[in-house]
Amino acid sequence: MTDTLFSKIIRREIPADIVYEDDLCLAFRDIDPQAPLHILLIPKQPIVKIADATESNQSVLGHLLLKAGEIAKEQGYADAFRLVINNGEGAGQTVFHLHIHILAGRAFSWPAG
Ligand code: 5GP
């Protein structure tokens, strides 16, 4: 996997507004927020996209989902938030290091655009 700007954020080579970190993951505010709350949650282990994940990634993927819920709650949005993973360019993925968008604080339409 080639180095991405998210790897640079993990290594503190690029500044970010970090809201949560542990051994497995890092969460920071999106630079171009699409909602009042817009956090990106990434595994420290570089996985390019969700379709590339394997059984060996199972526990970190579960960890990310648990943390996504906890972070949304801690940020004051327990009742309504949306998690988004864009997989591949055609779905809008622009940074090729797996990330979960945690969005909250506005109305969301369905189906997602
Ligand atoms: P994607 O389009 O790949 O699903 O999401 C990538 C996200 O990364 C976008 O929402 C974009 O605004 C965000 N982003 C791109 N560059 C930076 C950066 O340098 N810092 C932060 N915090 N977010 C970034």
Coordinates of C-alpha atoms and ligand atoms in Angstrom, one line a residue:
M1 CA 0.0 0.0 0.0
T2 CA 1.3 3.5 -0.9
D3 CA 1.6 6.0 1.9
T4 CA -1.4 8.3 2.2
L5 CA -2.0 11.5 4.0
F6 CA -3.8 9.5 6.7
S7 CA -0.6 7.6 7.4
K8 CA 1.1 11.0 7.7
I9 CA -1.6 12.1 10.2
I10 CA -1.0 8.9 12.2
R11 CA 2.7 9.7 12.3
R12 CA 2.0 13.4 13.2
E13 CA 3.7 14.6 10.0
I14 CA 0.4 16.4 9.1
P15 CA -1.6 18.2 11.8
A16 CA -5.1 17.1 12.5
D17 CA -7.8 17.8 15.2
I18 CA -7.6 14.4 16.9
V19 CA -10.6 13.5 19.0
Y20 CA -9.7 9.9 19.9
E21 CA -6.7 7.5 19.7
D22 CA -5.8 4.1 21.0
D23 CA -3.5 1.3 19.9
L24 CA -5.6 0.3 16.9
C25 CA -7.3 3.5 15.6
L26 CA -7.3 7.2 15.3
A27 CA -10.2 9.6 15.0
F28 CA -9.9 13.2 13.8
R29 CA -12.1 16.0 12.4
D30 CA -12.6 16.1 8.6
I31 CA -10.9 19.1 7.0
D32 CA -14.0 19.8 4.9
P33 CA -16.9 18.9 7.2
Q34 CA -20.2 17.8 5.6
A35 CA -22.2 18.1 8.8
P36 CA -21.8 19.9 12.2
L37 CA -20.0 16.7 13.4
H38 CA -17.8 15.1 10.8
I39 CA -15.1 12.8 12.1
L40 CA -12.9 10.3 10.3
L41 CA -12.1 7.1 12.1
I42 CA -9.2 5.1 10.7
P43 CA -7.4 1.9 11.6
K44 CA -3.7 2.5 12.3
Q45 CA -3.1 -0.7 10.3
P46 CA -3.3 0.5 6.7
I47 CA -6.2 -1.2 4.9
V48 CA -6.7 0.4 1.5
K49 CA -10.5 -0.1 1.3
I50 CA -13.1 -2.2 3.0
A51 CA -13.2 -4.6 0.0
D52 CA -9.6 -5.4 0.7
A53 CA -10.2 -6.4 4.3
T54 CA -9.6 -10.1 5.2
E55 CA -10.3 -12.4 8.1
S56 CA -7.1 -11.1 9.7
N57 CA -8.7 -7.6 9.9
Q58 CA -11.9 -8.9 11.6
S59 CA -11.1 -7.7 15.1
V60 CA -9.9 -4.2 14.1
L61 CA -13.0 -3.8 12.0
G62 CA -15.2 -4.7 14.9
H63 CA -13.2 -2.3 17.1
L64 CA -13.7 0.5 14.6
L65 CA -17.5 0.1 14.7
L66 CA -17.6 0.0 18.5
K67 CA -15.4 3.1 18.7
A68 CA -17.5 4.9 16.0
G69 CA -20.6 4.5 18.2
E70 CA -18.7 5.6 21.4
I71 CA -17.3 8.7 19.7
A72 CA -20.6 9.8 18.3
K73 CA -22.1 9.4 21.8
E74 CA -19.2 11.3 23.4
Q75 CA -19.6 14.1 20.9
G76 CA -23.3 14.4 22.0
Y77 CA -25.0 12.7 19.1
A78 CA -26.1 9.4 20.7
D79 CA -29.6 9.6 19.1
A80 CA -28.8 10.3 15.5
F81 CA -25.6 9.9 13.5
R82 CA -24.6 8.3 10.2
L83 CA -21.6 6.1 9.5
V84 CA -20.3 6.1 5.9
I85 CA -17.6 4.1 4.2
N86 CA -16.8 5.0 0.6
N87 CA -15.3 2.0 -1.2
G88 CA -13.4 2.8 -4.4
E89 CA -13.3 5.9 -6.6
G90 CA -16.7 5.2 -8.1
A91 CA -18.3 5.5 -4.7
G92 CA -16.4 8.7 -3.8
Q93 CA -13.3 7.3 -2.0
T94 CA -10.5 9.8 -2.4
V95 CA -8.1 8.7 0.3
F96 CA -7.0 5.1 0.0
H97 CA -6.7 4.3 3.6
L98 CA -9.9 2.8 5.0
H99 CA -11.9 5.3 7.0
I100 CA -15.4 5.6 8.5
H101 CA -17.1 9.0 8.2
I102 CA -19.0 9.8 11.4
L103 CA -21.6 12.4 10.5
A104 CA -24.2 14.1 12.8
G105 CA -25.9 17.3 13.6
R106 CA -28.1 17.7 10.5
A107 CA -31.0 15.9 8.8
F108 CA -29.9 13.0 6.5
S109 CA -31.9 11.9 3.5
W110 CA -32.4 8.3 2.5
P111 CA -31.4 6.7 0.2
A112 CA -27.9 8.2 0.7
G113 CA -26.8 10.4 -2.2
Ligands
5GP1 P1 -13.4 9.9 1.1 O1 -13.8 10.8 0.0 O2 -12.1 9.1 0.7 O3 -14.4 8.9 1.6 O4 -13.0 10.8 2.3 C1 -11.8 11.4 2.5 C2 -12.0 12.5 3.5 O5 -10.8 13.0 3.9 C3 -12.8 13.7 2.9 O6 -14.0 13.9 3.6 C4 -11.8 14.9 3.0 O7 -12.5 16.1 3.3 C5 -10.9 14.4 4.1 N1 -9.6 15.0 4.0 C6 -8.8 15.1 2.9 N2 -7.6 15.7 3.2 C7 -7.6 15.9 4.6 C8 -6.7 16.4 5.5 O8 -5.6 16.8 5.2 N3 -7.1 16.4 6.8 C9 -8.3 16.0 7.2 N4 -8.5 16.1 8.5 N5 -9.2 15.5 6.4 C10 -8.9 15.4 5.1

